[in-house]
Coordinates of C-alpha atoms in Angstrom, one line a residue:
M1 CA 58.8 -30.8 -1.3
S2 CA 55.5 -29.3 -2.6
N3 CA 53.7 -26.5 -0.8
A4 CA 50.4 -27.3 -2.6
Q5 CA 47.3 -27.1 -0.5
L6 CA 43.5 -27.1 -0.6
I7 CA 41.9 -23.8 0.1
L8 CA 38.2 -23.0 0.8
L9 CA 37.1 -20.1 -1.2
D10 CA 34.2 -18.1 0.2
K11 CA 33.4 -15.3 -2.2
R12 CA 29.8 -14.8 -1.2
K13 CA 28.8 -11.2 -1.6
Q14 CA 26.4 -11.3 1.4
P15 CA 26.2 -13.3 4.7
L16 CA 24.5 -16.6 4.8
K17 CA 20.7 -16.1 4.7
E18 CA 18.1 -18.1 6.6
Y19 CA 16.3 -19.1 3.5
L20 CA 19.5 -20.8 2.3
V21 CA 19.6 -22.7 5.6
A22 CA 16.0 -23.9 5.0
V23 CA 16.6 -25.0 1.5
A24 CA 19.7 -26.9 2.4
A25 CA 17.8 -28.7 5.2
S26 CA 15.7 -30.4 2.6
D27 CA 17.2 -30.2 -0.8
G28 CA 20.9 -29.7 -0.6
L29 CA 22.4 -26.5 -2.0
N30 CA 25.1 -25.1 -4.2
I31 CA 26.1 -21.8 -2.8
K32 CA 27.4 -19.4 -5.5
G33 CA 31.0 -18.3 -4.5
V34 CA 31.9 -21.2 -2.3
E35 CA 34.5 -23.4 -3.9
I36 CA 37.5 -25.7 -3.3
M37 CA 40.7 -24.5 -4.8
A38 CA 43.9 -26.5 -5.3
S39 CA 46.8 -24.0 -4.9
P40 CA 50.4 -25.1 -5.9
A41 CA 51.8 -22.4 -3.6
K42 CA 50.9 -19.0 -2.1
G43 CA 50.2 -16.4 -4.8
Q44 CA 50.4 -18.9 -7.6
K45 CA 47.6 -19.7 -10.1
S46 CA 45.1 -22.3 -9.1
L47 CA 45.6 -25.9 -10.3
L48 CA 41.9 -26.7 -10.3
N49 CA 38.6 -25.4 -8.7
A50 CA 35.4 -27.2 -8.0
N51 CA 32.0 -26.1 -6.5
I52 CA 31.0 -27.2 -3.0
F53 CA 27.6 -28.8 -2.6
I54 CA 26.0 -28.6 0.9
P55 CA 24.0 -31.9 1.3
P56 CA 20.6 -32.1 2.9
L57 CA 21.3 -31.4 6.6
E58 CA 18.5 -33.8 7.8
D59 CA 20.1 -36.7 6.1
F60 CA 23.2 -36.4 8.3
D61 CA 21.5 -35.5 11.6
Y62 CA 22.7 -31.8 11.3
N63 CA 26.3 -33.0 12.0
P64 CA 28.8 -30.6 10.4
K65 CA 31.6 -33.2 10.2
K66 CA 29.5 -35.8 8.5
L67 CA 28.1 -33.1 6.1
A68 CA 31.6 -32.0 5.2
E69 CA 32.6 -35.5 4.4
E70 CA 29.6 -35.9 2.2
S71 CA 30.4 -32.6 0.5
L72 CA 33.9 -33.8 -0.3
S73 CA 32.4 -36.9 -2.0
K74 CA 30.3 -34.8 -4.3
L75 CA 32.4 -31.9 -5.7
T76 CA 31.1 -30.5 -9.0
I77 CA 33.1 -29.3 -12.0
D78 CA 30.6 -28.0 -14.5
E79 CA 28.0 -30.8 -14.6
E80 CA 30.4 -33.6 -13.4
I81 CA 30.4 -34.9 -9.9
I82 CA 33.7 -36.2 -8.5
D83 CA 35.1 -37.0 -5.0
I84 CA 38.1 -35.3 -3.3
N85 CA 40.5 -38.1 -4.4
E86 CA 39.6 -37.7 -8.1
F87 CA 39.8 -34.0 -7.7
I88 CA 43.4 -34.3 -6.4
Q89 CA 44.3 -36.7 -9.1
R90 CA 43.2 -34.2 -11.7
C91 CA 45.1 -31.3 -10.1
S92 CA 48.6 -32.6 -11.1
E93 CA 50.5 -35.5 -12.3
E94 CA 53.3 -34.8 -9.9
E95 CA 53.3 -37.2 -7.0
E96 CA 54.7 -34.6 -4.6
V97 CA 51.9 -32.2 -5.4
R98 CA 49.3 -34.9 -4.9
K99 CA 50.8 -35.9 -1.6
A100 CA 50.8 -32.3 -0.3
L101 CA 47.1 -31.8 -1.4
T102 CA 46.1 -35.1 0.2
K103 CA 47.8 -34.0 3.4
S104 CA 45.8 -30.8 3.5
V105 CA 42.4 -32.6 3.2
A106 CA 41.9 -32.9 7.0
R107 CA 42.5 -29.2 7.5
F108 CA 40.3 -28.2 4.6
S109 CA 37.5 -30.5 5.8
K110 CA 37.6 -28.8 9.2
K111 CA 37.2 -25.4 7.6
L112 CA 34.3 -26.7 5.5
A113 CA 32.6 -28.1 8.6
E114 CA 32.9 -24.7 10.3
L115 CA 31.1 -23.1 7.3
I116 CA 28.4 -25.7 7.3
K117 CA 27.9 -25.2 11.1
E118 CA 26.4 -21.9 10.2
F119 CA 23.5 -23.8 8.6
C120 CA 23.1 -26.2 11.5
D121 CA 23.1 -23.5 14.1
S122 CA 20.2 -21.7 12.4
D123 CA 17.1 -20.8 14.3
V124 CA 15.0 -22.4 11.6
I125 CA 16.3 -25.9 12.2
P126 CA 14.0 -26.5 15.3
L127 CA 11.0 -25.5 13.1
I128 CA 11.9 -28.2 10.5
Q129 CA 12.4 -30.8 13.2
E130 CA 9.1 -29.9 14.9
S131 CA 7.3 -30.3 11.6
R132 CA 8.8 -33.7 10.9
N133 CA 7.9 -34.9 14.4
D134 CA 4.3 -33.6 14.0
A135 CA 4.1 -35.5 10.7
L136 CA 5.3 -38.7 12.3
F137 CA 2.8 -38.4 15.1
K138 CA -0.1 -37.8 12.6
L139 CA 1.0 -40.8 10.6
K140 CA 1.2 -43.0 13.7
N141 CA -2.4 -42.0 14.6
H142 CA -3.6 -42.6 11.0
A143 CA -2.1 -46.1 11.1
K144 CA -4.2 -46.9 14.1
D145 CA -7.4 -45.2 13.0
L146 CA -7.5 -46.7 9.5
K147 CA -7.3 -50.3 10.5
G148 CA -10.2 -52.2 9.0
K149 CA -11.5 -49.1 7.2
N150 CA -12.5 -49.0 3.5
V151 CA -9.9 -46.7 2.0
V152 CA -10.2 -45.8 -1.7
C153 CA -7.4 -43.9 -3.4
I154 CA -8.4 -41.7 -6.4
D155 CA -6.5 -39.8 -9.1
I156 CA -7.8 -37.6 -11.9
E157 CA -6.4 -36.4 -15.2
A158 CA -8.2 -33.4 -16.8
T159 CA -7.9 -31.0 -19.7
N160 CA -6.6 -28.2 -17.4
I161 CA -6.0 -27.3 -13.8
S162 CA -8.9 -27.7 -11.3
T163 CA -9.3 -23.9 -10.9
D164 CA -10.2 -23.5 -14.6
P165 CA -14.0 -23.6 -14.8
E166 CA -13.7 -25.0 -18.3
A167 CA -11.6 -28.0 -17.3
D168 CA -13.1 -31.4 -18.0
I169 CA -12.1 -34.8 -16.5
I170 CA -10.6 -37.1 -19.1
Q171 CA -9.5 -40.0 -16.9
V172 CA -10.5 -41.0 -13.4
S173 CA -9.0 -44.1 -11.6
A174 CA -9.2 -45.6 -8.2
C175 CA -7.7 -48.5 -6.2
D176 CA -8.0 -49.9 -2.7
I177 CA -5.5 -49.6 0.1
N178 CA -3.7 -52.7 -1.3
G179 CA -3.4 -51.1 -4.8
K180 CA -6.1 -53.3 -6.3
E181 CA -7.8 -51.5 -9.2
L182 CA -11.4 -50.5 -8.5
F183 CA -12.0 -48.7 -11.8
N184 CA -9.8 -47.1 -14.5
Q185 CA -11.9 -45.0 -16.9
L186 CA -11.0 -42.8 -19.8
I187 CA -13.6 -40.1 -20.3
N188 CA -14.7 -38.6 -23.6
P189 CA -15.3 -34.8 -23.0
G190 CA -17.0 -34.5 -26.4
Y191 CA -14.4 -32.3 -28.0
D192 CA -10.7 -32.5 -29.2
I193 CA -8.4 -32.7 -26.2
P194 CA -5.9 -29.8 -26.2
E195 CA -2.2 -30.7 -25.6
N196 CA -1.2 -30.4 -22.0
E197 CA 2.0 -31.3 -20.3
K198 CA 0.0 -32.5 -17.3
H199 CA -1.2 -35.6 -19.1
N200 CA -0.5 -37.8 -22.1
I201 CA -4.1 -38.4 -23.1
T202 CA -5.1 -37.7 -26.7
T203 CA -8.4 -37.3 -28.5
E204 CA -7.9 -40.6 -30.3
M205 CA -7.5 -42.4 -26.9
V206 CA -10.9 -41.3 -25.7
Q207 CA -12.8 -42.2 -28.9
G208 CA -15.5 -44.7 -28.0
Q209 CA -15.1 -44.1 -24.3
P210 CA -18.1 -43.0 -22.1
S211 CA -18.9 -39.4 -21.2
L212 CA -18.5 -38.5 -17.6
G213 CA -22.3 -38.7 -17.1
Q214 CA -22.3 -42.3 -18.3
A215 CA -19.5 -43.3 -16.0
W216 CA -20.6 -41.1 -13.0
D217 CA -22.6 -43.6 -10.9
L218 CA -19.6 -46.0 -10.6
I219 CA -17.2 -43.3 -9.8
H220 CA -19.5 -41.4 -7.4
D221 CA -20.9 -44.4 -5.6
T222 CA -17.5 -46.1 -5.1
L223 CA -16.2 -42.9 -3.4
L224 CA -19.4 -42.5 -1.4
Q225 CA -19.1 -46.0 0.1
A226 CA -15.5 -45.4 1.2
D227 CA -14.8 -44.7 4.8
V228 CA -11.8 -42.6 3.7
V229 CA -10.9 -41.2 0.2
L230 CA -7.2 -40.9 -0.2
A231 CA -5.6 -38.7 -2.9
Y232 CA -2.4 -36.8 -3.6
S233 CA -3.8 -33.2 -3.4
T234 CA -7.3 -33.9 -2.4
E235 CA -8.4 -30.3 -2.9
S236 CA -7.9 -30.4 -6.7
D237 CA -9.4 -33.9 -7.2
F238 CA -12.5 -33.0 -5.1
M239 CA -12.9 -29.8 -7.0
Y240 CA -12.8 -31.6 -10.3
L241 CA -15.6 -33.8 -9.2
E242 CA -17.7 -31.1 -7.5
K243 CA -17.5 -28.7 -10.4
S244 CA -18.1 -31.4 -13.0
A245 CA -21.2 -32.6 -11.1
E246 CA -22.5 -29.0 -10.9
K247 CA -21.8 -28.3 -14.6
K248 CA -23.3 -31.5 -15.9
M249 CA -26.1 -31.6 -13.2
L250 CA -25.0 -34.9 -11.7
K251 CA -25.8 -36.1 -8.2
F252 CA -23.1 -35.2 -5.7
E253 CA -23.1 -36.4 -2.1
L254 CA -19.4 -36.6 -1.4
D255 CA -18.1 -35.2 1.9
Y256 CA -14.7 -33.6 1.8
N257 CA -14.3 -34.3 5.6
T258 CA -13.8 -38.0 4.7
W259 CA -10.9 -37.2 2.3
L260 CA -7.3 -37.6 3.4
D261 CA -4.5 -35.8 1.6
A262 CA -1.2 -37.7 1.1
A263 CA 0.4 -34.6 -0.3
E264 CA -0.1 -32.7 2.9
L265 CA 1.4 -35.5 4.9
S266 CA 4.4 -35.8 2.6
K267 CA 4.9 -32.0 2.7
D268 CA 5.2 -32.1 6.5
L269 CA 7.4 -35.2 6.5
I270 CA 9.9 -34.4 3.7
G271 CA 8.9 -31.1 2.1
A272 CA 11.5 -28.4 1.6
M273 CA 11.1 -25.3 3.7
R274 CA 11.0 -22.0 1.9
W275 CA 10.9 -18.3 2.9
H276 CA 8.1 -16.3 1.4
S277 CA 10.0 -13.0 1.0
E278 CA 6.9 -10.9 0.1
N279 CA 4.6 -12.1 3.0
M280 CA 7.5 -12.7 5.4
Y281 CA 6.8 -16.2 6.6
W282 CA 8.2 -19.8 6.4
F283 CA 6.3 -22.5 4.5
F284 CA 6.9 -26.0 3.4
K285 CA 6.8 -26.7 -0.3
T286 CA 4.7 -29.7 -1.3
P287 CA 6.8 -32.2 -3.2
K288 CA 5.6 -33.7 -6.4
L289 CA 4.3 -37.3 -6.2
T290 CA 7.2 -38.6 -8.0
V291 CA 9.7 -36.9 -5.7
A292 CA 7.9 -37.9 -2.5
Y293 CA 7.6 -41.5 -3.8
E294 CA 11.3 -41.8 -4.6
E295 CA 12.5 -40.1 -1.4
V296 CA 10.3 -42.1 1.0
L297 CA 10.5 -45.5 -0.7
G298 CA 14.0 -45.1 -1.9
K299 CA 13.3 -46.4 -5.4
P300 CA 12.4 -45.1 -8.9
F301 CA 8.8 -44.0 -9.5
P302 CA 7.0 -46.8 -11.4
G303 CA 5.0 -46.4 -14.6
D304 CA 3.7 -43.3 -16.1
A305 CA 3.5 -40.2 -13.8
H306 CA 0.7 -38.8 -15.9
D307 CA -1.6 -41.9 -15.8
A308 CA -4.4 -41.7 -13.2
L309 CA -4.2 -45.4 -12.2
A310 CA -0.4 -45.4 -12.0
D311 CA -0.6 -42.3 -9.8
A312 CA -3.3 -43.7 -7.6
I313 CA -1.4 -47.0 -7.0
A314 CA 1.8 -45.0 -6.3
T315 CA 0.0 -42.8 -3.9
V316 CA -1.2 -45.8 -1.9
D317 CA 2.4 -47.2 -1.8
L318 CA 3.7 -43.9 -0.7
F319 CA 1.0 -43.5 2.0
K320 CA 1.6 -47.0 3.4
A321 CA 5.4 -46.3 3.5
M322 CA 4.7 -43.1 5.4
L323 CA 2.4 -44.9 7.8
E324 CA 5.2 -47.4 8.4
K325 CA 7.6 -44.5 9.3
G326 CA 5.0 -43.1 11.7
T327 CA 4.4 -46.5 13.3
Q328 CA 8.1 -47.2 13.8
S329 CA 8.8 -43.7 15.2
K330 CA 9.1 -43.2 18.9
I331 CA 7.2 -39.9 18.7
E332 CA 4.6 -39.5 21.5
E333 CA 2.0 -36.9 22.1
K334 CA 3.1 -34.0 24.2
K335 CA 1.4 -34.2 27.5
P336 CA 0.0 -30.9 28.8
K337 CA 1.7 -29.5 31.8
K338 CA -0.2 -30.0 35.0
K339 CA -1.5 -26.9 36.7
Q340 CA 0.3 -26.2 39.9
E341 CA -2.0 -26.1 42.8
Q342 CA -1.9 -22.7 44.5
I343 CA -1.4 -22.9 48.2
T344 CA -3.3 -20.3 50.2
N345 CA -4.3 -19.7 53.8
N346 CA -7.3 -17.6 52.7
P347 CA -10.4 -19.9 53.0
F348 CA -12.5 -17.7 50.6
A349 CA -9.7 -18.0 47.9
A350 CA -9.6 -21.7 48.4
L351 CA -13.3 -22.0 47.8
G352 CA -12.8 -20.0 44.6
Q353 CA -10.3 -22.6 43.4
L354 CA -12.8 -25.4 43.8
K355 CA -15.3 -23.8 41.4

């Protein structure tokens, strides 16, 4: 009879940190030093080791038992992902050893659940849950407020980031709330376009295309007529337009107060929480459009992630899917607590309460 068993190795050099809890709550996490080991007998050399992956806590309702089960389905050896059954099969060809290891799975799973419970008991979990609930409430209100409104979604590709004063727009596209194209315009900046990983637009592609000044009226007036301008990161897109108008002396009557940022909503709804060690505060990291799209809609991102029209249409699809989540949620606005009436026998104090 074999004495083989599964052992949980926890060789962390420091206790579990809160920032690890926060990351695991959104992304999932490999903790260095936490492994599963198949031991043939006490004191003998390991048959096989694999890394333990802590799955996203939110996806399993912060339930340690469910999370442990998921971890055992995604053990990692180097870059390969295998489940606990495959792990046991690889440990030995001896049937007695395999049976013994299989018998120890329940005990191992219990120990793993106890470790994961450290994550789920963290003080940061209520912060995450509160943020998700707030996002759902906002989305529910947006779904009501935007009915019948003219919503235009815009996306811009440029030669550099929006904070660069020398950056120029080289593509600007927009669609309506149903994803119908309103305009999709390449812009010739008047010089060779430098290579940039943020876009795939080349100098050859913009040859014969209008300058921004020539295309400005259509772009500006379409956005001006919208009740709401939607974008994924409104701050950068608005900045591109505002700075370009100033630089090229073009009319600019757009109001940032009418813009709605899908990135901010996705950050609150699905963003990963991080700890800013220098400034000592929690913050939610804004997911990339591709990541938010795939997580919320549950399918691969369509088209080219560096094409303005494709990104605008994807932003609309993401936004509508988030609105649906808000609409279907049972989140209600917290009602303010009623002030308790003070009871007094002093007639002058009672008069003061009536003021």
